Coordinates of N, CA and C in Angstrom, one line a residue:
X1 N -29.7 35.3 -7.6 CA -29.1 35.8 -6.4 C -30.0 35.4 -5.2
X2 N -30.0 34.8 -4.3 CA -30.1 34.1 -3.2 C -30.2 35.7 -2.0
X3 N -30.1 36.9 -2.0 CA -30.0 38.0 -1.3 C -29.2 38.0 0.0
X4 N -28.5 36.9 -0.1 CA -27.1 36.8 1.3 C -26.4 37.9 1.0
X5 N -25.6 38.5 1.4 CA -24.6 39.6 1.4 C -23.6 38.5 0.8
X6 N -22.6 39.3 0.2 CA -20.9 38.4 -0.7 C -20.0 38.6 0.5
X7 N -20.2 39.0 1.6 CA -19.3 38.5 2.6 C -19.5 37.1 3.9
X8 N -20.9 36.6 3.1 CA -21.0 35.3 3.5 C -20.6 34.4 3.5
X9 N -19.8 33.6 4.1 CA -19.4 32.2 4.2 C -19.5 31.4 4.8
X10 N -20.0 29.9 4.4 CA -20.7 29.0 5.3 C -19.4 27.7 5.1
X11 N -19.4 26.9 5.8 CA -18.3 25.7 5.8 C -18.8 24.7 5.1
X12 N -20.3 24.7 5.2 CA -21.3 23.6 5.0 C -21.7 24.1 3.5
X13 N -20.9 22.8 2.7 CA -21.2 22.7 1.0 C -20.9 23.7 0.3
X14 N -19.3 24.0 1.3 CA -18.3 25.0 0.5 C -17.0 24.1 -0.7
X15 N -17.8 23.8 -1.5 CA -16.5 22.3 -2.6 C -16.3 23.1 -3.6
X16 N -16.5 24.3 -3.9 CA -16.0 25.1 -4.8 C -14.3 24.7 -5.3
X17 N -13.6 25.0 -4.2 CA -12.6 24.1 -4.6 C -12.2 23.0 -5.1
X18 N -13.3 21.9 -4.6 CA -13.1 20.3 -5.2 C -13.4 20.3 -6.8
X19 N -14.9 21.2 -6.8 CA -15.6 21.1 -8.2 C -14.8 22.0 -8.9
X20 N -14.0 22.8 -9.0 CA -13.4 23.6 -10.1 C -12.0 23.1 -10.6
X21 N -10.9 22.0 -9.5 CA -10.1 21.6 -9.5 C -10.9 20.3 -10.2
X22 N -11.2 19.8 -9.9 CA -12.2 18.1 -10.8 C -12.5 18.7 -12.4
X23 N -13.5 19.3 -12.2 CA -14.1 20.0 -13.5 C -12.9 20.4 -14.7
X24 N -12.4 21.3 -13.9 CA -10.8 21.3 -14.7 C -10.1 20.7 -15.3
X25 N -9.7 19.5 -14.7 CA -8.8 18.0 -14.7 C -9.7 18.1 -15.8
X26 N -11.2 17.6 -16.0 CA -11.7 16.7 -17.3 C -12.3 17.6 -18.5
X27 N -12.6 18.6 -17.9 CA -12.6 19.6 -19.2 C -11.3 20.2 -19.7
X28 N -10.6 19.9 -19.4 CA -9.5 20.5 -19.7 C -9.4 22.1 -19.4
X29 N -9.8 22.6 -18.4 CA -9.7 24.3 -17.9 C -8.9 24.4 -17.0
X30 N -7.4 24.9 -17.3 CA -6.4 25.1 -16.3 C -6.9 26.2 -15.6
X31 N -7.9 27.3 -16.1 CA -8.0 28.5 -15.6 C -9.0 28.5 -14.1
X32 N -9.6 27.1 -14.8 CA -10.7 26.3 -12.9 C -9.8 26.2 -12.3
X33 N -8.8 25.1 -12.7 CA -7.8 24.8 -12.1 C -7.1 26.1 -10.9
X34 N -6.8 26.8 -11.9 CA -5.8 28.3 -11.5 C -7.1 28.6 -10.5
X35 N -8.7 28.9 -10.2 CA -9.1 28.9 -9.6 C -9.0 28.3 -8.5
X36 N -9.3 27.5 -8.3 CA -9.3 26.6 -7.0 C -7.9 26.6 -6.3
X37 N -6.7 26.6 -7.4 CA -5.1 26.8 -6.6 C -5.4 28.3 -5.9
X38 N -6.1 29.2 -6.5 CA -6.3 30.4 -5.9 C -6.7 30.1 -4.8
X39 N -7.8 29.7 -4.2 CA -8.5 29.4 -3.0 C -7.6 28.6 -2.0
X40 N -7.5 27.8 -2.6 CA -6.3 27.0 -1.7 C -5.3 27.7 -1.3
X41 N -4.7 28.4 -2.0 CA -3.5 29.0 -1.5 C -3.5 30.5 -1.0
X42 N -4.7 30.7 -0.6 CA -5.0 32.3 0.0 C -5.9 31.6 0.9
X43 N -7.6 31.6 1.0 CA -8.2 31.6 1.8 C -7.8 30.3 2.8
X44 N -7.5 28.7 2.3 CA -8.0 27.9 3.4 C -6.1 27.7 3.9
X45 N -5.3 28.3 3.3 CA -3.8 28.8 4.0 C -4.0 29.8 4.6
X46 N -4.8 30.6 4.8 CA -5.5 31.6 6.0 C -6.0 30.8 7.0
X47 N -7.0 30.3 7.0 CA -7.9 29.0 8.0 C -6.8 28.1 8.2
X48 N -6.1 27.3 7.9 CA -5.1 26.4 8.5 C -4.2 27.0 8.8
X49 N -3.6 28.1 8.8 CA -2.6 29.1 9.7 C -3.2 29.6 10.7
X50 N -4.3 29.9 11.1 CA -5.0 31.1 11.8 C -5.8 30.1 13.0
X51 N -6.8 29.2 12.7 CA -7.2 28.4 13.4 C -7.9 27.1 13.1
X52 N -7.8 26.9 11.7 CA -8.2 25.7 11.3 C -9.6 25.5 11.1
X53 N -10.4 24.4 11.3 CA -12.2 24.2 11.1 C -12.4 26.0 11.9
X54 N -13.6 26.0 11.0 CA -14.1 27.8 10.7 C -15.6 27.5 10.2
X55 N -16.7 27.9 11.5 CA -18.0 27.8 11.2 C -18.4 28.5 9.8
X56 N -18.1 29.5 9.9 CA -18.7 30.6 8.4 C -17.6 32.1 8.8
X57 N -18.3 33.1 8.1 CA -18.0 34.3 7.9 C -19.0 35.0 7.5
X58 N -19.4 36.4 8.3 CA -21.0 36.7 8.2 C -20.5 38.6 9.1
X59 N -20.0 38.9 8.9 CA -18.8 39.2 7.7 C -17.3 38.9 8.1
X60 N -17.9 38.6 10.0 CA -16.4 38.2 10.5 C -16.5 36.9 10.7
X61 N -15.3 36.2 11.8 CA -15.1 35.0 11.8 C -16.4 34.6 12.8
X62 N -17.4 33.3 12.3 CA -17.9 32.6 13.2 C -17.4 31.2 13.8
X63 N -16.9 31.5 15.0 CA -16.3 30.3 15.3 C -16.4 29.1 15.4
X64 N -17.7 29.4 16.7 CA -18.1 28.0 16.7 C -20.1 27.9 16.0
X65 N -20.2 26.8 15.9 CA -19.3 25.3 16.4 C -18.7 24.6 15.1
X66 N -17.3 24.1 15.4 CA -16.7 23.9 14.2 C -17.2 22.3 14.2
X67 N -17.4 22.2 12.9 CA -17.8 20.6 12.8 C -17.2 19.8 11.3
X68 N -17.5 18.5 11.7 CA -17.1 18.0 10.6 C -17.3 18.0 9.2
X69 N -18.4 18.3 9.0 CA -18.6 18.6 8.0 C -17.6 19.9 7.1
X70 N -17.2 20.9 8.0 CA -16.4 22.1 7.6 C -14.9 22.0 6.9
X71 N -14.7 20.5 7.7 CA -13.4 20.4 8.0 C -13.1 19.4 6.4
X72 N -14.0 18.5 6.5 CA -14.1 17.8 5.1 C -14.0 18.4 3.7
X73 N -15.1 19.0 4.0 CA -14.7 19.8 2.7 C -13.6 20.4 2.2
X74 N -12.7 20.9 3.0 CA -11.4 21.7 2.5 C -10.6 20.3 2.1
X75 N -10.3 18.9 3.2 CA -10.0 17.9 3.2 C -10.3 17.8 1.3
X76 N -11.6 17.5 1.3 CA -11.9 17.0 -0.1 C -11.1 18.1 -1.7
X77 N -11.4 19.2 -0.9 CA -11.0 19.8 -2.0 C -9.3 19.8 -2.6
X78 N -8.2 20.1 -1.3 CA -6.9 19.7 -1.7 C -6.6 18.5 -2.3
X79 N -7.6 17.4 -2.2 CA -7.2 16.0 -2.1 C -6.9 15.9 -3.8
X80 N -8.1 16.5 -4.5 CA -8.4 17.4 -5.8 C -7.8 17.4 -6.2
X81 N -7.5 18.8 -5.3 CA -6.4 19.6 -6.3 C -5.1 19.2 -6.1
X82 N -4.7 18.5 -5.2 CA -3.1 17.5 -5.7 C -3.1 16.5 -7.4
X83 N -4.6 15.8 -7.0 CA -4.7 15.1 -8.3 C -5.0 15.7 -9.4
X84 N -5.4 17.0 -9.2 CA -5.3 17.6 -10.7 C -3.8 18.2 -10.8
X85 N -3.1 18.5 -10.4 CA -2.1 19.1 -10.2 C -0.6 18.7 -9.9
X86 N -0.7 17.8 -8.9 CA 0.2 16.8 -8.8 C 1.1 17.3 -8.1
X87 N 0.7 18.6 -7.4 CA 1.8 19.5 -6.1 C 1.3 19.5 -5.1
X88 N 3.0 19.0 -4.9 CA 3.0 18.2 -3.4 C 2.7 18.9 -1.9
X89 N 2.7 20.8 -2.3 CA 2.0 21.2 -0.8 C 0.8 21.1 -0.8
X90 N 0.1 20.6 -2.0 CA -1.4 20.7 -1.5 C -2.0 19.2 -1.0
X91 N -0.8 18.0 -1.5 CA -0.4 17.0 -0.2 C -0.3 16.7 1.1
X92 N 0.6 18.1 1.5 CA 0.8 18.4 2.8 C -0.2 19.1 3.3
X93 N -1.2 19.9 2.8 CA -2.5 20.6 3.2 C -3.5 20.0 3.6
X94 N -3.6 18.8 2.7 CA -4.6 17.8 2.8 C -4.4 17.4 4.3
X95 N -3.1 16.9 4.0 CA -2.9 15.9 5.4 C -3.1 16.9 6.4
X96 N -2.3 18.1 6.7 CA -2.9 18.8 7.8 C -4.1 19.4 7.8
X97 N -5.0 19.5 7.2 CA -6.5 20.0 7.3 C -6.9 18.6 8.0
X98 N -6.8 16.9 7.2 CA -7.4 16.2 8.1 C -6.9 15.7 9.3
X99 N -5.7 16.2 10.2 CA -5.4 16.2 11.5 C -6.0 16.7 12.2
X100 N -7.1 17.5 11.8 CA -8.0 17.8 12.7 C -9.0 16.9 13.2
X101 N -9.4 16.2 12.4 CA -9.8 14.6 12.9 C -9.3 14.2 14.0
X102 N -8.0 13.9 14.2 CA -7.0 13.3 15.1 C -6.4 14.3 16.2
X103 N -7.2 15.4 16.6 CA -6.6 16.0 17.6 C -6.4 17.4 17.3
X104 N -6.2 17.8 15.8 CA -5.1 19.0 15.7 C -6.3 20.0 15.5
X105 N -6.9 20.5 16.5 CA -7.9 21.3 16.5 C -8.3 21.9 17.9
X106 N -9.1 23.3 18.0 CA -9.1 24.1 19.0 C -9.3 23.1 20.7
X107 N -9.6 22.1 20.3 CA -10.0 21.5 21.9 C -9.3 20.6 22.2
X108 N -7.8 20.2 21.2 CA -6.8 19.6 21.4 C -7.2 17.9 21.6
X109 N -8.5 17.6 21.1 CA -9.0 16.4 21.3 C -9.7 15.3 19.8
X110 N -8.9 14.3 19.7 CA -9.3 13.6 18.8 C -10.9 13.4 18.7
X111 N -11.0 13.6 17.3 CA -12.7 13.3 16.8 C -13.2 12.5 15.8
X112 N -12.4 11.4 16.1 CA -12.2 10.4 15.1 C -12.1 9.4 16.5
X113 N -13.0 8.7 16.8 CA -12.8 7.4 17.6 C -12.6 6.2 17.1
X114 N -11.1 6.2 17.0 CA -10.8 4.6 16.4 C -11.4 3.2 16.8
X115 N -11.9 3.3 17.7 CA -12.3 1.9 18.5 C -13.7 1.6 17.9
X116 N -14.4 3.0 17.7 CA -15.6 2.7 17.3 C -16.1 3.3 16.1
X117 N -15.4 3.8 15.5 CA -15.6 4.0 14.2 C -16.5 5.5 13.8
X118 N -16.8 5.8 14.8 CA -17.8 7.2 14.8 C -17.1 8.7 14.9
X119 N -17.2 9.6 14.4 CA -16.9 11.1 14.6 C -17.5 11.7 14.9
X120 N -17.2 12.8 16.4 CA -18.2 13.1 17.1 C -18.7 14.4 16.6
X121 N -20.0 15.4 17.0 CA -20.3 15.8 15.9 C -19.9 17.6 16.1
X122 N -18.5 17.6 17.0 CA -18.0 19.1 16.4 C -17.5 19.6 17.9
X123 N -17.2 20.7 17.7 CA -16.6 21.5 18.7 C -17.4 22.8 19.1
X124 N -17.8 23.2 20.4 CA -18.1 24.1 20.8 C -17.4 25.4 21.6
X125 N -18.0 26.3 22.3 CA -16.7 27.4 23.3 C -16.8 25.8 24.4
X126 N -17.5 25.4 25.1 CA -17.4 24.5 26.0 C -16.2 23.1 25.7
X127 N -16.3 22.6 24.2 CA -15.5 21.8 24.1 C -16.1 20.6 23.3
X128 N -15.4 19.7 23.6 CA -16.3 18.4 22.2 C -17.6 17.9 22.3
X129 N -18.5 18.0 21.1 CA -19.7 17.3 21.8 C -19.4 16.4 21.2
X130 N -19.8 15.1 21.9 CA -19.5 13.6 22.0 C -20.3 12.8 21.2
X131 N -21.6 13.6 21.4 CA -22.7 12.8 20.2 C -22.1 12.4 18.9
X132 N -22.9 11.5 18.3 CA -22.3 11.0 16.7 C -22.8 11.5 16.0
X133 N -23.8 11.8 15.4 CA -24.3 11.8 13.7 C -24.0 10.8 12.9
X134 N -24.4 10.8 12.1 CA -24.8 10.1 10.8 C -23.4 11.4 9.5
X135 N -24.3 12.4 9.6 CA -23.6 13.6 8.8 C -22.0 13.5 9.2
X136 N -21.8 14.0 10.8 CA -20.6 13.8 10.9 C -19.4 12.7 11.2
X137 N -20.4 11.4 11.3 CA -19.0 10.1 11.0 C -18.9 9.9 9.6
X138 N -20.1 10.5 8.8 CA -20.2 10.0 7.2 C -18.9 11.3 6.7
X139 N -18.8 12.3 7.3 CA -18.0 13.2 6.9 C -16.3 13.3 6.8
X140 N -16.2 13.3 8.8 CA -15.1 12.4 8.5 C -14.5 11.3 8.1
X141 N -14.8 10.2 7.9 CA -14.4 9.1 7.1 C -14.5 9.5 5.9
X142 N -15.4 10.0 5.6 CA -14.6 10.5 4.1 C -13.4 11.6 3.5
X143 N -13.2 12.0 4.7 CA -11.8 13.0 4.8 C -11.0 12.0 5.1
X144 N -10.7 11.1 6.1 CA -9.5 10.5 6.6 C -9.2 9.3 5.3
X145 N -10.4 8.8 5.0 CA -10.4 7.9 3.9 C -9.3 8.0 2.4
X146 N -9.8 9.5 2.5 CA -9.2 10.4 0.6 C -7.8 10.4 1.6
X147 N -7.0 11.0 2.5 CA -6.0 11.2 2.7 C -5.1 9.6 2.6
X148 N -5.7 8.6 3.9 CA -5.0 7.6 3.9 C -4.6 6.7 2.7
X149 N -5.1 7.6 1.6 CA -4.9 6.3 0.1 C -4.0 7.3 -0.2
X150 N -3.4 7.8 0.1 CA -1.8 8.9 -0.4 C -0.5 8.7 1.0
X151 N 0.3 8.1 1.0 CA 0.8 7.9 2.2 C 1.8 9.3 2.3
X152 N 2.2 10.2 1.7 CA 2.2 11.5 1.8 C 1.1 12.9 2.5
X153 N 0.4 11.9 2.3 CA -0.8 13.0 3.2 C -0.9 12.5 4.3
X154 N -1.4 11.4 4.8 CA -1.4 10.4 5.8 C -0.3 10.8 6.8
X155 N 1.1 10.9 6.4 CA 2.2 11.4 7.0 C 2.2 12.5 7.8
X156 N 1.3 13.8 7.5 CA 1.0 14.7 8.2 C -0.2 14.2 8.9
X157 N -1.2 13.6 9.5 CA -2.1 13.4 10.1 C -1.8 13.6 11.7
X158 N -0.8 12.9 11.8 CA -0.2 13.2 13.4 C 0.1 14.7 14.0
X159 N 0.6 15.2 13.3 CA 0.7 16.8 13.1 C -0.1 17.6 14.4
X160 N 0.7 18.4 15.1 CA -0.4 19.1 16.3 C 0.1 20.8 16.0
X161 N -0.6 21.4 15.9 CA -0.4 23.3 16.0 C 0.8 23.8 17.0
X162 N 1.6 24.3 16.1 CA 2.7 24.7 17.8 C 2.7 26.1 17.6
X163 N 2.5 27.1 16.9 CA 2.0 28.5 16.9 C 1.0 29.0 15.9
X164 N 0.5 30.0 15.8 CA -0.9 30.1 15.0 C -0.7 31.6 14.6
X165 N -1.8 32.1 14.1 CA -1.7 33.6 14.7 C -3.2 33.8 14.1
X166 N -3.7 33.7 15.0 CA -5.5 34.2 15.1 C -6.2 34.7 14.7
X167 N -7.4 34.7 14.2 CA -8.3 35.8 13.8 C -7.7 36.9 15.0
X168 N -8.6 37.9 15.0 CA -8.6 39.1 15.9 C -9.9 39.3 15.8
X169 N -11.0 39.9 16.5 CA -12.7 40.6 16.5 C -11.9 41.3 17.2
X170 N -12.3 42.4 16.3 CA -12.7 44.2 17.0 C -13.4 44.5 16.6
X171 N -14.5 44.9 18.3 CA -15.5 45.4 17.9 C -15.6 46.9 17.1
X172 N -16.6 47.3 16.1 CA -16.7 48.5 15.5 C -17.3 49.3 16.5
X173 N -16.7 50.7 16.3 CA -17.6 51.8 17.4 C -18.2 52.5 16.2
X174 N -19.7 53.0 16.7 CA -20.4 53.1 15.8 C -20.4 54.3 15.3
X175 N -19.5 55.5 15.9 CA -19.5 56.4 15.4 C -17.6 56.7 14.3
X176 N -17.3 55.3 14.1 CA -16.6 55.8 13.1 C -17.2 54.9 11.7
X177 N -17.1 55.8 10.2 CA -17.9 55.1 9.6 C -16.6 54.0 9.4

């Protein structure tokens, strides 16, 4: 045990999903499998209903700065779990988790520069930072990459948010326990 509290969640080298839907497929464990369909279809259909790329949880939502790296990982993991599984909303998940690449994210601004091949390296309360990284073009392209080799995921890429329904923060008052 690592001594983090279990209401910790970080975005960064969260593939639980990818590795239990993979592992699954070749060990033959539908019950990984049954895991990771768990996750997928509770927590990151929470996060792509609610607001999409999600810094961590510590115990509540940390918002920013959402980056690519966060966004990938879920990317990678549906991509997974379609191929272990071969259902088709976790096709459509894929493709809308990586539309946030292309726009479909809190600052309404693509982060994927086609011209130049780079992804910038995240979103802040201020808005995009423009810088590149290494981490974050190596990140996205590897999300947009896994999607565009399925022309059913790809399909949803265009995709933009037209209602949501948000975390909420309320603050605790200290005198109720």
């Amino acid at each position: 045990m690592d001594g983090k509290p279990p209401t910790l969640w970080h975005a960064w080298g969260s593939r639980q999903m990818m590795a239990l839907a993979l592992s699954g497929k070749l060990l033959r464990r539908p019950d990984w499998i049954h895991s990771a369909e768990r996750e997928a279809n509770h927590w990151t259909v929470h996060l792509l209903a609610s607001r999409g790329n999600l810094h961590g949880m510590n115990p509540g939502p940390v918002l920013y700065p959402e980056q690519p790296y966060g966004m990938e990982v879920i990317v990678q993991g549906l991509v997974q779990l379609y191929r272990s599984t071969k259902k088709d909303h976790y096709a459509r998940l894929a493709g809308l988790a990586a539309s946030w690449f292309l726009g479909n994210n809190t600052a309404g601004r693509a982060m994927y520069d086609s011209r130049t091949g780079r992804v910038f390296d995240g979103i802040d309360e201020k808005g995009v930072n423009y810088n590149s990284g290494a981490e974050a073009t190596i990140s996205g392209l590897l999300a947009l990459q896994e999607v565009l080799e399925y022309p059913q995921m790809a399909s949803y890429l265009p995709c933009r948010e037209t209602a949501a329904r948000r975390f909420r923060i309320w603050p605790a008052r200290s005198e109720t326990p």
